[in-house]
Coordinates of C-alpha atoms in Angstrom, one line a residue:
X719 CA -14.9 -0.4 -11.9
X720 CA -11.7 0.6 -10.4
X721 CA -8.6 -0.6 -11.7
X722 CA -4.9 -0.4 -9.7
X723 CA -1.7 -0.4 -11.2
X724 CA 1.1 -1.2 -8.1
X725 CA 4.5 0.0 -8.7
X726 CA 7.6 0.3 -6.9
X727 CA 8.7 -3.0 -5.5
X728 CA 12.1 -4.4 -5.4
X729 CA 15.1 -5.6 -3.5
X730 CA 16.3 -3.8 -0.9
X731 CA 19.1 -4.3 2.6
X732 CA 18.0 -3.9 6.0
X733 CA 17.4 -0.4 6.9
X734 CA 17.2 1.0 3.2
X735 CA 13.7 2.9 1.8
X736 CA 11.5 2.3 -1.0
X737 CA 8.6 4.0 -2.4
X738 CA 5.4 2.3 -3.5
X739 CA 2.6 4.1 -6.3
X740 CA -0.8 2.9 -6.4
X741 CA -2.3 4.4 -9.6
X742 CA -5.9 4.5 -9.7
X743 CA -7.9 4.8 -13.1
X744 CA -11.6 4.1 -14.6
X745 CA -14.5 5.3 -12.3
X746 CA -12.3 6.9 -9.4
X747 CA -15.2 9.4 -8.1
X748 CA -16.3 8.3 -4.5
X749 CA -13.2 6.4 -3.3
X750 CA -13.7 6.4 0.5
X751 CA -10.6 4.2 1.7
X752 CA -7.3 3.4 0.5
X753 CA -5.0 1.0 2.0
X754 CA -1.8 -0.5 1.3
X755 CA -1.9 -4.0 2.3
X756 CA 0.9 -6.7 2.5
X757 CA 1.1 -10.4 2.4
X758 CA 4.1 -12.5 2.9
X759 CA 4.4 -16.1 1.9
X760 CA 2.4 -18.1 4.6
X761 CA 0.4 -16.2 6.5
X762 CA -2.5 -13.5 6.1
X763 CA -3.1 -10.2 4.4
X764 CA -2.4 -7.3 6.9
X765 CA -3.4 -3.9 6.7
X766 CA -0.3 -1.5 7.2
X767 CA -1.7 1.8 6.3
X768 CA -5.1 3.5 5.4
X769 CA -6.1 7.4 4.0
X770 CA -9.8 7.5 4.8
X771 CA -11.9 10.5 2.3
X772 CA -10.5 13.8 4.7
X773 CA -6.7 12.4 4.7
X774 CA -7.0 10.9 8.0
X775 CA -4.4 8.4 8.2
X776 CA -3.7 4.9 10.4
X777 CA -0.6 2.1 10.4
X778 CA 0.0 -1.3 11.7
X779 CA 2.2 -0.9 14.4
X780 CA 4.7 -2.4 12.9
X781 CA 5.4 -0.1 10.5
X782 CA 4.7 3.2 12.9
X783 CA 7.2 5.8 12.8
X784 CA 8.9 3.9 8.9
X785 CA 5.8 4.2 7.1
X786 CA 4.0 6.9 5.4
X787 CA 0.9 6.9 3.8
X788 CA 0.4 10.0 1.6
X789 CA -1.6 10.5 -1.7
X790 CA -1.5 13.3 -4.8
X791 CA -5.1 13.4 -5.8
X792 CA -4.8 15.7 -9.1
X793 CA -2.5 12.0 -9.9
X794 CA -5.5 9.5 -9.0
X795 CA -1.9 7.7 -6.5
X796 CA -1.1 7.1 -3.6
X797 CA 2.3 6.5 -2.2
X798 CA 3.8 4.6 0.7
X799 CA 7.0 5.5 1.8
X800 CA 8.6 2.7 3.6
X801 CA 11.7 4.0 5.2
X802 CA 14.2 1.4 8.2
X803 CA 13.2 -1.8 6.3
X804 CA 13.4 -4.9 7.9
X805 CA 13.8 -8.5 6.4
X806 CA 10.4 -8.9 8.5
X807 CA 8.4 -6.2 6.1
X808 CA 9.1 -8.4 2.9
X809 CA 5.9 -9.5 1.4
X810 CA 4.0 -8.9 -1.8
X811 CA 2.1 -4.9 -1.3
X812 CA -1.3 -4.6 -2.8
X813 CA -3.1 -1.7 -2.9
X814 CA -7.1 -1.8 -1.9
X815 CA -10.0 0.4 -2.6
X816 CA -13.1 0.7 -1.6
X817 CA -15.5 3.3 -3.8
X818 CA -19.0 2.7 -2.8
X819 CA -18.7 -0.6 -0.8
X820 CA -17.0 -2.4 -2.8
X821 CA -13.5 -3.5 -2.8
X822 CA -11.2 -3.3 -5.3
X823 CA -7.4 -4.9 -5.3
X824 CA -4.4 -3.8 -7.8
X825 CA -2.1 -7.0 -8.9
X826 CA 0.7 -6.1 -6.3
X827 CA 4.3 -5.4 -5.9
X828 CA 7.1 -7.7 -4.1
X829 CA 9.1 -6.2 -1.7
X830 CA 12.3 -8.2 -0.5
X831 CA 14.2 -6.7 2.4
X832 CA 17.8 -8.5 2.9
X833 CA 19.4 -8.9 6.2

């Protein structure tokens, strides 16, 4: 079992920055994907960013170019740095796993971006 602590949310005006921690902790060995996901009131979960085992990286389009994805190992957490927030980015951010096919979700963390 995996289990993810989210931190990092909050309340934020157009064009400010926060940064989000996913802290992983029980059986970590053989994580393959991480991904920071969001879902705002309404409408579907969305990927917005994935490190894949190797560090390769991918975003939503949305979020290219304001988002980075980046993670400290030695820490079991990964980070994403959301920089030029828009009202249209608020959404509760949950943090997904997947260590040996199977998927593993952290409670999440609102994010509310005023205009």
């Amino acid at each position: 079992q995996v289990q993810l602590v989210e931190s990092g949310g909050g309340f934020v005006q157009t064009g400010g920055s926060l940064r989000l921690s996913c802290e992983a902790s029980g059986s970590t060995f053989g994580i393959s994907f991480t991904g920071w996901y969001r879902q705002a009131p309404g409408k579907q979960r969305e990927l917005v960013a994935v490190v894949r085992e190797g560090g390769a990286t991918n975003y939503a389009d949305s979020v290219k170019g304001r988002f980075t994805i980046s993670g400290d190992n030695a820490k079991n957490t990964v980070y994403l740095q959301m920089n030029s927030l828009e009202p249209e980015d608020t959404a509760m951010y949950y943090c997904g796993v997947i260590r040996l096919g199977k998927q593993f979700w952290g409670q999440g963390t609102q994010v509310t971006v005023s205009s």
